[in-house]
Structure formats: C-alpha cells, structure tokens
mmCIF file with all atom_site columns, C-alpha atoms in Angstrom:
data_model
loop_
_atom_site.group_PDB
_atom_site.id
_atom_site.type_symbol
_atom_site.label_atom_id
_atom_site.label_alt_id
_atom_site.label_comp_id
_atom_site.label_asym_id
_atom_site.label_entity_id
_atom_site.label_seq_id
_atom_site.pdbx_PDB_ins_code
_atom_site.Cartn_x
_atom_site.Cartn_y
_atom_site.Cartn_z
_atom_site.occupancy
_atom_site.B_iso_or_equiv
_atom_site.pdbx_formal_charge
_atom_site.auth_seq_id
_atom_site.auth_comp_id
_atom_site.auth_asym_id
_atom_site.auth_atom_id
_atom_site.pdbx_PDB_model_num
ATOM 1   C CA . UNK A 1 1   ? -0.548  0.209  -0.121  1.00 49.00 ? 63  UNK A CA 1
ATOM 2   C CA . UNK A 1 2   ? 2.835   2.236  0.835   1.00 50.00 ? 64  UNK A CA 1
ATOM 3   C CA . UNK A 1 3   ? 4.749   1.724  -2.483  1.00 53.00 ? 65  UNK A CA 1
ATOM 4   C CA . UNK A 1 4   ? 1.275   2.084  -4.658  1.00 45.00 ? 66  UNK A CA 1
ATOM 5   C CA . UNK A 1 5   ? 0.470   5.916  -2.590  1.00 45.00 ? 67  UNK A CA 1
ATOM 6   C CA . UNK A 1 6   ? 3.711   6.608  -3.470  1.00 50.00 ? 68  UNK A CA 1
ATOM 7   C CA . UNK A 1 7   ? 4.099   6.232  -6.800  1.00 49.00 ? 69  UNK A CA 1
ATOM 8   C CA . UNK A 1 8   ? 0.596   7.727  -7.590  1.00 46.00 ? 70  UNK A CA 1
ATOM 9   C CA . UNK A 1 9   ? 2.159   10.713 -5.620  1.00 50.00 ? 71  UNK A CA 1
ATOM 10  C CA . UNK A 1 10  ? 5.100   10.901 -7.501  1.00 51.00 ? 72  UNK A CA 1
ATOM 11  C CA . UNK A 1 11  ? 3.143   10.351 -10.871 1.00 50.00 ? 73  UNK A CA 1
ATOM 12  C CA . UNK A 1 12  ? 0.807   13.397 -9.696  1.00 47.00 ? 74  UNK A CA 1
ATOM 13  C CA . UNK A 1 13  ? 4.295   15.991 -9.090  1.00 47.00 ? 75  UNK A CA 1
ATOM 14  C CA . UNK A 1 14  ? 5.887   14.569 -12.081 1.00 48.00 ? 76  UNK A CA 1
ATOM 15  C CA . UNK A 1 15  ? 2.845   15.921 -13.931 1.00 44.00 ? 77  UNK A CA 1
ATOM 16  C CA . UNK A 1 16  ? 2.373   18.971 -12.223 1.00 41.00 ? 78  UNK A CA 1
ATOM 17  C CA . UNK A 1 17  ? 5.900   19.721 -13.035 1.00 42.00 ? 79  UNK A CA 1
ATOM 18  C CA . UNK A 1 18  ? 5.712   18.915 -16.722 1.00 41.00 ? 80  UNK A CA 1
ATOM 19  C CA . UNK A 1 19  ? 3.050   22.278 -16.947 1.00 38.00 ? 81  UNK A CA 1
ATOM 20  C CA . UNK A 1 20  ? 3.798   25.068 -17.283 1.00 37.00 ? 82  UNK A CA 1
ATOM 21  C CA . UNK A 1 21  ? 3.551   28.178 -14.727 1.00 37.00 ? 83  UNK A CA 1
ATOM 22  C CA . UNK A 1 22  ? 0.355   29.415 -13.404 1.00 38.00 ? 84  UNK A CA 1
ATOM 23  C CA . UNK A 1 23  ? -0.899  32.437 -14.796 1.00 42.00 ? 85  UNK A CA 1
ATOM 24  C CA . UNK A 1 24  ? -3.086  34.656 -12.844 1.00 49.00 ? 86  UNK A CA 1
ATOM 25  C CA . UNK A 1 25  ? -7.073  33.249 -11.086 1.00 61.00 ? 87  UNK A CA 1
ATOM 26  C CA . UNK A 1 26  ? -9.611  33.569 -12.805 1.00 83.00 ? 88  UNK A CA 1
ATOM 27  C CA . UNK A 1 27  ? -11.147 34.596 -9.718  1.00 94.00 ? 89  UNK A CA 1
ATOM 28  C CA . UNK A 1 28  ? -10.726 35.608 -6.016  1.00 96.00 ? 90  UNK A CA 1
ATOM 29  C CA . UNK A 1 29  ? -13.098 33.907 -3.919  1.00 97.00 ? 91  UNK A CA 1
ATOM 30  C CA . UNK A 1 30  ? -16.113 31.385 -4.155  1.00 98.00 ? 92  UNK A CA 1
ATOM 31  C CA . UNK A 1 31  ? -18.939 30.206 -1.450  1.00 98.00 ? 93  UNK A CA 1
ATOM 32  C CA . UNK A 1 32  ? -20.683 27.316 -2.232  1.00 98.00 ? 94  UNK A CA 1
ATOM 33  C CA . UNK A 1 33  ? -21.033 23.373 -0.998  1.00 98.00 ? 95  UNK A CA 1
ATOM 34  C CA . UNK A 1 34  ? -18.798 20.499 -0.707  1.00 98.00 ? 96  UNK A CA 1
ATOM 35  C CA . UNK A 1 35  ? -18.707 17.111 -0.942  1.00 97.00 ? 97  UNK A CA 1
ATOM 36  C CA . UNK A 1 36  ? -16.612 14.532 0.868   1.00 97.00 ? 98  UNK A CA 1
ATOM 37  C CA . UNK A 1 37  ? -16.796 10.775 -0.246  1.00 96.00 ? 99  UNK A CA 1
ATOM 38  C CA . UNK A 1 38  ? -15.489 7.789  -1.043  1.00 94.00 ? 100 UNK A CA 1
ATOM 39  C CA . UNK A 1 39  ? -14.743 4.636  1.197   1.00 89.00 ? 101 UNK A CA 1
ATOM 40  C CA . UNK A 1 40  ? -17.589 5.417  4.536   1.00 86.00 ? 102 UNK A CA 1
ATOM 41  C CA . UNK A 1 41  ? -20.036 7.751  4.699   1.00 91.00 ? 103 UNK A CA 1
ATOM 42  C CA . UNK A 1 42  ? -20.622 10.492 2.264   1.00 96.00 ? 104 UNK A CA 1
ATOM 43  C CA . UNK A 1 43  ? -20.053 14.240 3.695   1.00 97.00 ? 105 UNK A CA 1
ATOM 44  C CA . UNK A 1 44  ? -21.905 17.494 2.564   1.00 98.00 ? 106 UNK A CA 1
ATOM 45  C CA . UNK A 1 45  ? -21.743 21.119 3.870   1.00 98.00 ? 107 UNK A CA 1
ATOM 46  C CA . UNK A 1 46  ? -20.455 24.397 3.522   1.00 98.00 ? 108 UNK A CA 1
ATOM 47  C CA . UNK A 1 47  ? -16.956 25.079 1.186   1.00 98.00 ? 109 UNK A CA 1
ATOM 48  C CA . UNK A 1 48  ? -15.396 28.397 0.875   1.00 98.00 ? 110 UNK A CA 1
ATOM 49  C CA . UNK A 1 49  ? -11.932 28.308 -1.403  1.00 98.00 ? 111 UNK A CA 1
ATOM 50  C CA . UNK A 1 50  ? -10.480 31.830 -1.374  1.00 98.00 ? 112 UNK A CA 1
ATOM 51  C CA . UNK A 1 51  ? -7.107  32.762 -3.166  1.00 97.00 ? 113 UNK A CA 1
ATOM 52  C CA . UNK A 1 52  ? -4.315  34.484 -1.966  1.00 97.00 ? 114 UNK A CA 1
ATOM 53  C CA . UNK A 1 53  ? -2.173  35.009 -4.731  1.00 96.00 ? 115 UNK A CA 1
ATOM 54  C CA . UNK A 1 54  ? -2.280  33.961 -8.607  1.00 94.00 ? 116 UNK A CA 1
ATOM 55  C CA . UNK A 1 55  ? -0.684  30.340 -7.460  1.00 96.00 ? 117 UNK A CA 1
ATOM 56  C CA . UNK A 1 56  ? -1.697  30.089 -3.708  1.00 97.00 ? 118 UNK A CA 1
ATOM 57  C CA . UNK A 1 57  ? -5.207  29.088 -2.025  1.00 98.00 ? 119 UNK A CA 1
ATOM 58  C CA . UNK A 1 58  ? -6.993  28.021 1.243   1.00 98.00 ? 120 UNK A CA 1
ATOM 59  C CA . UNK A 1 59  ? -10.245 26.565 1.579   1.00 98.00 ? 121 UNK A CA 1
ATOM 60  C CA . UNK A 1 60  ? -12.476 25.083 4.445   1.00 98.00 ? 122 UNK A CA 1
ATOM 61  C CA . UNK A 1 61  ? -15.088 23.291 4.830   1.00 98.00 ? 123 UNK A CA 1
ATOM 62  C CA . UNK A 1 62  ? -18.145 22.054 7.436   1.00 98.00 ? 124 UNK A CA 1
ATOM 63  C CA . UNK A 1 63  ? -19.603 18.251 6.965   1.00 98.00 ? 125 UNK A CA 1
ATOM 64  C CA . UNK A 1 64  ? -21.970 16.793 7.729   1.00 98.00 ? 126 UNK A CA 1
ATOM 65  C CA . UNK A 1 65  ? -23.300 13.248 7.731   1.00 96.00 ? 127 UNK A CA 1
ATOM 66  C CA . UNK A 1 66  ? -22.906 9.693  9.179   1.00 90.00 ? 128 UNK A CA 1
ATOM 67  C CA . UNK A 1 67  ? -23.216 10.690 12.353  1.00 91.00 ? 129 UNK A CA 1
ATOM 68  C CA . UNK A 1 68  ? -20.041 12.781 11.420  1.00 93.00 ? 130 UNK A CA 1
ATOM 69  C CA . UNK A 1 69  ? -19.404 16.528 11.518  1.00 97.00 ? 131 UNK A CA 1
ATOM 70  C CA . UNK A 1 70  ? -16.077 17.428 9.500   1.00 97.00 ? 132 UNK A CA 1
ATOM 71  C CA . UNK A 1 71  ? -13.963 20.632 10.035  1.00 98.00 ? 133 UNK A CA 1
ATOM 72  C CA . UNK A 1 72  ? -11.316 20.687 6.968   1.00 97.00 ? 134 UNK A CA 1
ATOM 73  C CA . UNK A 1 73  ? -9.111  23.385 6.154   1.00 98.00 ? 135 UNK A CA 1
ATOM 74  C CA . UNK A 1 74  ? -6.545  23.504 3.350   1.00 98.00 ? 136 UNK A CA 1
ATOM 75  C CA . UNK A 1 75  ? -3.623  25.483 1.358   1.00 98.00 ? 137 UNK A CA 1
ATOM 76  C CA . UNK A 1 76  ? -3.416  24.247 -2.635  1.00 98.00 ? 138 UNK A CA 1
ATOM 77  C CA . UNK A 1 77  ? -0.731  25.730 -4.972  1.00 98.00 ? 139 UNK A CA 1
ATOM 78  C CA . UNK A 1 78  ? -2.347  25.874 -8.400  1.00 97.00 ? 140 UNK A CA 1
ATOM 79  C CA . UNK A 1 79  ? -0.981  26.207 -11.908 1.00 97.00 ? 141 UNK A CA 1
ATOM 80  C CA . UNK A 1 80  ? -2.563  26.289 -15.405 1.00 94.00 ? 142 UNK A CA 1
ATOM 81  C CA . UNK A 1 81  ? -2.953  23.745 -17.851 1.00 94.00 ? 143 UNK A CA 1
ATOM 82  C CA . UNK A 1 82  ? -2.139  25.339 -21.506 1.00 94.00 ? 144 UNK A CA 1
ATOM 83  C CA . UNK A 1 83  ? -4.962  25.739 -23.669 1.00 93.00 ? 145 UNK A CA 1
ATOM 84  C CA . UNK A 1 84  ? -7.772  24.716 -21.402 1.00 93.00 ? 146 UNK A CA 1
ATOM 85  C CA . UNK A 1 85  ? -9.160  28.008 -20.241 1.00 93.00 ? 147 UNK A CA 1
ATOM 86  C CA . UNK A 1 86  ? -10.664 28.200 -16.993 1.00 93.00 ? 148 UNK A CA 1
ATOM 87  C CA . UNK A 1 87  ? -8.902  24.639 -16.070 1.00 96.00 ? 149 UNK A CA 1
ATOM 88  C CA . UNK A 1 88  ? -5.801  24.345 -13.399 1.00 96.00 ? 150 UNK A CA 1
ATOM 89  C CA . UNK A 1 89  ? -4.536  21.209 -11.898 1.00 98.00 ? 151 UNK A CA 1
ATOM 90  C CA . UNK A 1 90  ? -3.462  22.075 -7.707  1.00 98.00 ? 152 UNK A CA 1
ATOM 91  C CA . UNK A 1 91  ? -1.769  20.104 -5.141  1.00 98.00 ? 153 UNK A CA 1
ATOM 92  C CA . UNK A 1 92  ? -2.203  20.681 -1.490  1.00 98.00 ? 154 UNK A CA 1
ATOM 93  C CA . UNK A 1 93  ? -3.218  19.397 2.071   1.00 97.00 ? 155 UNK A CA 1
ATOM 94  C CA . UNK A 1 94  ? -4.452  20.203 5.456   1.00 98.00 ? 156 UNK A CA 1
ATOM 95  C CA . UNK A 1 95  ? -5.423  19.278 8.427   1.00 98.00 ? 157 UNK A CA 1
ATOM 96  C CA . UNK A 1 96  ? -9.202  18.268 9.712   1.00 97.00 ? 158 UNK A CA 1
ATOM 97  C CA . UNK A 1 97  ? -11.143 17.129 12.809  1.00 96.00 ? 159 UNK A CA 1
ATOM 98  C CA . UNK A 1 98  ? -13.728 14.940 12.309  1.00 93.00 ? 160 UNK A CA 1
ATOM 99  C CA . UNK A 1 99  ? -16.433 14.893 15.541  1.00 93.00 ? 161 UNK A CA 1
ATOM 100 C CA . UNK A 1 100 ? -18.427 11.483 15.605  1.00 89.00 ? 162 UNK A CA 1
ATOM 101 C CA . UNK A 1 101 ? -20.964 9.079  17.409  1.00 87.00 ? 163 UNK A CA 1
ATOM 102 C CA . UNK A 1 102 ? -20.076 5.564  17.602  1.00 82.00 ? 164 UNK A CA 1
ATOM 103 C CA . UNK A 1 103 ? -21.091 2.594  20.206  1.00 81.00 ? 165 UNK A CA 1
ATOM 104 C CA . UNK A 1 104 ? -23.303 5.498  22.537  1.00 84.00 ? 166 UNK A CA 1
ATOM 105 C CA . UNK A 1 105 ? -20.688 7.669  23.006  1.00 86.00 ? 167 UNK A CA 1
ATOM 106 C CA . UNK A 1 106 ? -18.504 10.787 21.004  1.00 88.00 ? 168 UNK A CA 1
ATOM 107 C CA . UNK A 1 107 ? -15.285 10.585 19.336  1.00 87.00 ? 169 UNK A CA 1
ATOM 108 C CA . UNK A 1 108 ? -12.869 12.777 18.179  1.00 90.00 ? 170 UNK A CA 1
ATOM 109 C CA . UNK A 1 109 ? -9.952  11.979 15.283  1.00 91.00 ? 171 UNK A CA 1
ATOM 110 C CA . UNK A 1 110 ? -7.170  14.414 14.403  1.00 96.00 ? 172 UNK A CA 1
ATOM 111 C CA . UNK A 1 111 ? -7.194  14.161 10.355  1.00 96.00 ? 173 UNK A CA 1
ATOM 112 C CA . UNK A 1 112 ? -3.921  14.433 7.520   1.00 97.00 ? 174 UNK A CA 1
ATOM 113 C CA . UNK A 1 113 ? -5.315  15.349 4.226   1.00 97.00 ? 175 UNK A CA 1
ATOM 114 C CA . UNK A 1 114 ? -3.052  15.688 1.079   1.00 98.00 ? 176 UNK A CA 1
ATOM 115 C CA . UNK A 1 115 ? -5.297  16.022 -1.997  1.00 98.00 ? 177 UNK A CA 1
ATOM 116 C CA . UNK A 1 116 ? -3.904  16.013 -5.864  1.00 98.00 ? 178 UNK A CA 1
ATOM 117 C CA . UNK A 1 117 ? -6.836  17.737 -8.013  1.00 98.00 ? 179 UNK A CA 1
ATOM 118 C CA . UNK A 1 118 ? -8.683  19.774 -10.524 1.00 98.00 ? 180 UNK A CA 1
ATOM 119 C CA . UNK A 1 119 ? -10.440 23.647 -10.531 1.00 97.00 ? 181 UNK A CA 1
ATOM 120 C CA . UNK A 1 120 ? -12.888 24.515 -13.469 1.00 97.00 ? 182 UNK A CA 1
ATOM 121 C CA . UNK A 1 121 ? -14.018 27.997 -13.555 1.00 96.00 ? 183 UNK A CA 1
ATOM 122 C CA . UNK A 1 122 ? -16.623 28.089 -15.891 1.00 95.00 ? 184 UNK A CA 1
ATOM 123 C CA . UNK A 1 123 ? -15.734 31.139 -18.468 1.00 94.00 ? 185 UNK A CA 1
ATOM 124 C CA . UNK A 1 124 ? -18.069 33.977 -18.297 1.00 93.00 ? 186 UNK A CA 1
ATOM 125 C CA . UNK A 1 125 ? -20.357 32.695 -15.898 1.00 95.00 ? 187 UNK A CA 1
ATOM 126 C CA . UNK A 1 126 ? -19.577 33.096 -11.633 1.00 96.00 ? 188 UNK A CA 1
ATOM 127 C CA . UNK A 1 127 ? -19.300 28.976 -11.197 1.00 97.00 ? 189 UNK A CA 1
ATOM 128 C CA . UNK A 1 128 ? -16.509 27.258 -10.022 1.00 97.00 ? 190 UNK A CA 1
ATOM 129 C CA . UNK A 1 129 ? -16.220 23.544 -9.677  1.00 98.00 ? 191 UNK A CA 1
ATOM 130 C CA . UNK A 1 130 ? -13.452 21.368 -7.857  1.00 97.00 ? 192 UNK A CA 1
ATOM 131 C CA . UNK A 1 131 ? -12.922 17.749 -8.123  1.00 98.00 ? 193 UNK A CA 1
ATOM 132 C CA . UNK A 1 132 ? -9.807  16.474 -6.216  1.00 98.00 ? 194 UNK A CA 1
ATOM 133 C CA . UNK A 1 133 ? -8.485  13.078 -4.549  1.00 98.00 ? 195 UNK A CA 1
ATOM 134 C CA . UNK A 1 134 ? -7.903  13.111 -0.827  1.00 97.00 ? 196 UNK A CA 1
ATOM 135 C CA . UNK A 1 135 ? -7.109  9.995  0.748   1.00 97.00 ? 197 UNK A CA 1
ATOM 136 C CA . UNK A 1 136 ? -7.706  10.593 4.539   1.00 95.00 ? 198 UNK A CA 1
ATOM 137 C CA . UNK A 1 137 ? -5.047  9.140  7.873   1.00 95.00 ? 199 UNK A CA 1
ATOM 138 C CA . UNK A 1 138 ? -7.767  9.239  10.843  1.00 91.00 ? 200 UNK A CA 1
ATOM 139 C CA . UNK A 1 139 ? -5.284  9.537  14.300  1.00 93.00 ? 201 UNK A CA 1
ATOM 140 C CA . UNK A 1 140 ? -7.253  8.826  17.194  1.00 83.00 ? 202 UNK A CA 1
ATOM 141 C CA . UNK A 1 141 ? -10.006 6.837  18.415  1.00 70.00 ? 203 UNK A CA 1
ATOM 142 C CA . UNK A 1 142 ? -10.248 4.450  15.560  1.00 73.00 ? 204 UNK A CA 1
ATOM 143 C CA . UNK A 1 143 ? -7.246  5.019  13.663  1.00 85.00 ? 205 UNK A CA 1
ATOM 144 C CA . UNK A 1 144 ? -7.656  4.280  9.822   1.00 90.00 ? 206 UNK A CA 1
ATOM 145 C CA . UNK A 1 145 ? -6.240  5.514  6.821   1.00 93.00 ? 207 UNK A CA 1
ATOM 146 C CA . UNK A 1 146 ? -8.634  6.016  3.667   1.00 93.00 ? 208 UNK A CA 1
ATOM 147 C CA . UNK A 1 147 ? -7.006  5.936  0.269   1.00 95.00 ? 209 UNK A CA 1
ATOM 148 C CA . UNK A 1 148 ? -10.741 5.897  -1.572  1.00 94.00 ? 210 UNK A CA 1
ATOM 149 C CA . UNK A 1 149 ? -11.645 9.683  -0.610  1.00 96.00 ? 211 UNK A CA 1
ATOM 150 C CA . UNK A 1 150 ? -12.742 12.407 -3.070  1.00 98.00 ? 212 UNK A CA 1
ATOM 151 C CA . UNK A 1 151 ? -13.928 15.446 -3.078  1.00 97.00 ? 213 UNK A CA 1
ATOM 152 C CA . UNK A 1 152 ? -16.281 18.062 -4.761  1.00 98.00 ? 214 UNK A CA 1
ATOM 153 C CA . UNK A 1 153 ? -17.189 20.935 -4.705  1.00 97.00 ? 215 UNK A CA 1
ATOM 154 C CA . UNK A 1 154 ? -19.380 23.673 -7.138  1.00 98.00 ? 216 UNK A CA 1
ATOM 155 C CA . UNK A 1 155 ? -19.065 26.883 -5.466  1.00 98.00 ? 217 UNK A CA 1
ATOM 156 C CA . UNK A 1 156 ? -20.168 30.555 -6.714  1.00 98.00 ? 218 UNK A CA 1
ATOM 157 C CA . UNK A 1 157 ? -17.205 33.134 -7.534  1.00 96.00 ? 219 UNK A CA 1
ATOM 158 C CA . UNK A 1 158 ? -16.794 36.666 -6.233  1.00 91.00 ? 220 UNK A CA 1
#
C-alpha cells in the first residue's frame, strides 16, 4: 500500500512539474457546497475557497453526514493547464477534525488530508467546480487510513 501511495504521489508531482507556470487566477473567492465521498460515509456542507496569490489558495469546509461533523482546511498550490481556459491543477492538503458518535459514545479524530485535483472556473459565468483525490489518515479514536476518498465542490465566485 505504501508503494502504491508513493507511486501515485510521485506521478502527480511529475505531472505538475511538466505543466506551465500558473497565470493569474480567474476569481478571488468562491462560496458554495462541498462534498467528501468515497469509502465510508458521504459528507456534505458549506465550502469556501480564497486565493491569497496567483498560485496559492485556502479552502475550508464544514461537512455533515454519517453521524459525523467534520471541519477541514487546506492550502493548495495551483498551476495552469495550457489550452484549457479556466482549468487548473492543484496539489496541497491540510488538517481536519472529525467529531462522530459510535457505540453510544462521542469520539474525535485528527485528520491529515493530502490533495491532488482540478479546479474549473466556467468562462463567462460565476461558477467554479473542483474535484480532487484526498486520501485521509485518521489519528485518534479508531485510527485508520482511507485511500479512496474524493472531494467535489460547486461554488459561486466573487
């Protein structure tokens, strides 16, 4: 499993290095709906993404589902994809907190979540969508690792 994860991360890094440098982002802030899905429960809730520079953005989500409430925040490095207006790749990650109930007790886990994905701002419309792979390491009560987690965001841009 570790070899597979290393191979995937190395492949994403190689792909990212072979793309051109990022140009200016086409939006500054986007607010909307975020989903975290894959192995286990699907979580849904509000999501915000904000660019601090042409290549650096922060994203925060508060998600609910499966007897859980999850708070997560990410830093993402974006790069342009030549010939694809409005489409960018990104890599990044960040921490999260998962509050959940199981067996009649409340539990809390700390999460480490790397990301690799695509960001698409529809040209001429105030709509942004993002899709990423986000394998999740759970640290704390019931520690675990889930490689099959994904994120999707649908947001309105400002």
